Every structure is written in C-alpha cells, then in structure tokens.
Coordinates of C-alpha atoms in Angstrom, one line a residue:
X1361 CA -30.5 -12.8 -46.0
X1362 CA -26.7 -13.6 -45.2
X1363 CA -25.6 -10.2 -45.2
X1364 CA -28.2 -9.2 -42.4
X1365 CA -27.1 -11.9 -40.0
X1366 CA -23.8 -10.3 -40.7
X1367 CA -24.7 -7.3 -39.9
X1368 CA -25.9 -8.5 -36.6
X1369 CA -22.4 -9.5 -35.8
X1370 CA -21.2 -6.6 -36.3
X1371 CA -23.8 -3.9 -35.1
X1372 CA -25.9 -6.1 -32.7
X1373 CA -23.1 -8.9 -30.8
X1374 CA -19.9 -7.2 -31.9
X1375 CA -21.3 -3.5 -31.3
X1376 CA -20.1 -1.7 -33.7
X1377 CA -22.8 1.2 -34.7
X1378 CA -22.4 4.2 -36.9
X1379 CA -23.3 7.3 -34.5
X1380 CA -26.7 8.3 -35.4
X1381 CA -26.2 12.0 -37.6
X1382 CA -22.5 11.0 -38.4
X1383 CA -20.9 9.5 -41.9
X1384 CA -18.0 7.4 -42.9
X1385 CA -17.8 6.4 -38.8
X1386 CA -16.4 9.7 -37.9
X1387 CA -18.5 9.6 -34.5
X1388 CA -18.9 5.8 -33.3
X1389 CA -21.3 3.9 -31.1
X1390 CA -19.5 0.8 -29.3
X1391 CA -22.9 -0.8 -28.2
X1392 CA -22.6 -4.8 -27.6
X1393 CA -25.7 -6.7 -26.9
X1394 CA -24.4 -9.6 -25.2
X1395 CA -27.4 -12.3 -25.8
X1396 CA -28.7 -15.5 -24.4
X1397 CA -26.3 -18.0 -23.0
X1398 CA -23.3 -16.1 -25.2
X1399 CA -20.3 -14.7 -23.4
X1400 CA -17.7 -13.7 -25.4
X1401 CA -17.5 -12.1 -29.2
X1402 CA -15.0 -10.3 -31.4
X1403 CA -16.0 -7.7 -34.2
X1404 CA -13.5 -5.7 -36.4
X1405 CA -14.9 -3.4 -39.1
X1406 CA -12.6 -1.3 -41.6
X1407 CA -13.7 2.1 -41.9
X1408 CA -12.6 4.7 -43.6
X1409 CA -10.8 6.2 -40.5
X1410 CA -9.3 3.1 -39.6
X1411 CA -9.9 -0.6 -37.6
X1412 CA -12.5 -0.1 -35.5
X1413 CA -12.6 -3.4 -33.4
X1414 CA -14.5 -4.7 -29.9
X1415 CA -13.5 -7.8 -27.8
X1416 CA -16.1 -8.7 -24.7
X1417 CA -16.6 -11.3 -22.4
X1418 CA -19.1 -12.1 -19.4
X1419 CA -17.8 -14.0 -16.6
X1420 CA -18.1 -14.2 -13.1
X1421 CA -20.6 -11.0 -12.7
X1422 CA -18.2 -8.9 -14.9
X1423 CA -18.0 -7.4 -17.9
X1424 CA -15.0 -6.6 -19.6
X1425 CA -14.6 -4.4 -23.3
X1426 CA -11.3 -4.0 -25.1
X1427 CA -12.3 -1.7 -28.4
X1428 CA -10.3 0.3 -30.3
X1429 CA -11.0 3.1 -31.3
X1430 CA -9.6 5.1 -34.4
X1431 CA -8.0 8.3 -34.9
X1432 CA -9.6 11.6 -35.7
X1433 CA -12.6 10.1 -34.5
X1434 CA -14.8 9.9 -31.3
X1435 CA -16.9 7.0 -29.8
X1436 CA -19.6 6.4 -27.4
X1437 CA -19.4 3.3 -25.4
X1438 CA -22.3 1.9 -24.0
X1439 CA -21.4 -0.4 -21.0
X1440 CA -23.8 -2.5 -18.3
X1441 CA -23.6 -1.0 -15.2
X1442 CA -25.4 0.8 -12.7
X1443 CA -24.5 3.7 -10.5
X1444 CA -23.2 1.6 -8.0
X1445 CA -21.0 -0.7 -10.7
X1446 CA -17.2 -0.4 -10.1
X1447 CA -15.7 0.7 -13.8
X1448 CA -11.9 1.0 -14.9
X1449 CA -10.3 1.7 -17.7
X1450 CA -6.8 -0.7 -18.0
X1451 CA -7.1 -0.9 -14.6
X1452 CA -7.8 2.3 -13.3
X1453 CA -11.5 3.9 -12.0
X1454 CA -12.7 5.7 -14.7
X1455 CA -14.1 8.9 -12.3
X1456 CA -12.0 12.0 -12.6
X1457 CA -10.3 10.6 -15.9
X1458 CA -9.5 13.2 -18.6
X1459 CA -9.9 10.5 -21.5
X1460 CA -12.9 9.0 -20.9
X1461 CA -16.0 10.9 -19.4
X1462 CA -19.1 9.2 -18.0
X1463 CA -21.8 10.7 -20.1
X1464 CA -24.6 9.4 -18.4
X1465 CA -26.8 6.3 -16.7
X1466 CA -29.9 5.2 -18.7
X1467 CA -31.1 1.8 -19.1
X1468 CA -29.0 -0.5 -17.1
X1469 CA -25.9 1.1 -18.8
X1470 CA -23.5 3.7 -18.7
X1471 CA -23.0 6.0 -21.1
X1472 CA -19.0 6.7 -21.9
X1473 CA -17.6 9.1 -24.1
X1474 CA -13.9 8.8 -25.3
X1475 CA -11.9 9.4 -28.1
X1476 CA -9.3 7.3 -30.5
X1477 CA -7.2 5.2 -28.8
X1478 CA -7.2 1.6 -27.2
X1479 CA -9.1 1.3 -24.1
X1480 CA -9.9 -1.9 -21.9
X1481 CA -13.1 -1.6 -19.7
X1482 CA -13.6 -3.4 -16.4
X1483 CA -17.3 -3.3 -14.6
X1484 CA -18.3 -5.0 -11.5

C-alpha cells in the first residue's frame, strides 16, 4: 500500500509520468495535479537518462514549474492555463520560442513540448 501513495507523489503531485508508448523515460510527461488546499510540492525521480525533477507552487492566481528535464530525451509539460493565460519561460513569453512549442489547449491546460534542459514556467 506504501509504495502506491508513493507513487502518487511522484506521478500524481510531483508529475512525473512516463510518456504513454515510451520506455526507460526516453519521452516524459511533466503533468502535476496540484490538489485540495496544497500549493507547493517537489518530485525528483532517477531514470535511466538522468534526474528528472519538478518544483511547483500556487500563489496569488499563478502557477509557476521549474522541471528539469534530461538529456537525449523529450518531455511534454502539461500546464493550467487558458488561451488567454500569460506563459514564460525564465522570464520570457513562450510564443515564437524555438525551445519550447505550445502543442495545444485542452482541458484547462496547455499543452508544451520541449526538450532536455532546465526550464522555469510562469502562467497568469
């Protein structure tokens, strides 16, 4: 029973999600589920590419993900937003960035493809 509250940490709070049709976390899904009255939550998970890790917080009507991501692999990042949500990446609006492409809306989130690397996510 222990090991499948854990695994709520990690996959449900923390995020942290094995693409669906992937192995060994080559393609990852940075999903947090931000629940209840909680507003903040770490996750790191080892995998066999690297650290994959995710830092959130709600405060103030944002939301704001650090994750990293690692190399020779590719992540999805599911975010909550809307259309009309400002988004940045370390401080920057992510429209017309190279890195990190908005995949889609769906849901009351945004769908954002990027690849390894360190990336800190702003919404409004």
């Amino acid at each position: 029973m222990l090991g499948h509250l854990m695994e709520w940490f990690y996959s449900g709070l923390g995020g942290i999600r094995q693409a669906k049709n992937s192995s060994g976390f080559q393609k990852i899904a940075i999903r947090p589920e931000p629940v209840g009255d909680v507003i903040r939550a770490e996750a790191n998970y080892l995998s066999p590419y690297g650290n994959i890790s995710t830092k959130w917080k709600k405060e103030n009507g944002s939301f704001a993900l650090h994750t990293e991501i690692p190399v020779n692999t590719t992540a999805v990042i599911y975010l909550p937003a809307s259309e009309k949500s400002k988004i940045t990446e370390s401080g920057k609006p992510i429209s017309g960035s190279d890195d990190v492409k908005i995949l889609k809306y769906e849901n009351g989130k945004v769908l954002i493809a990027v690849g390894s690397g360190d990336y800190d996510f702003q919404v409004k």
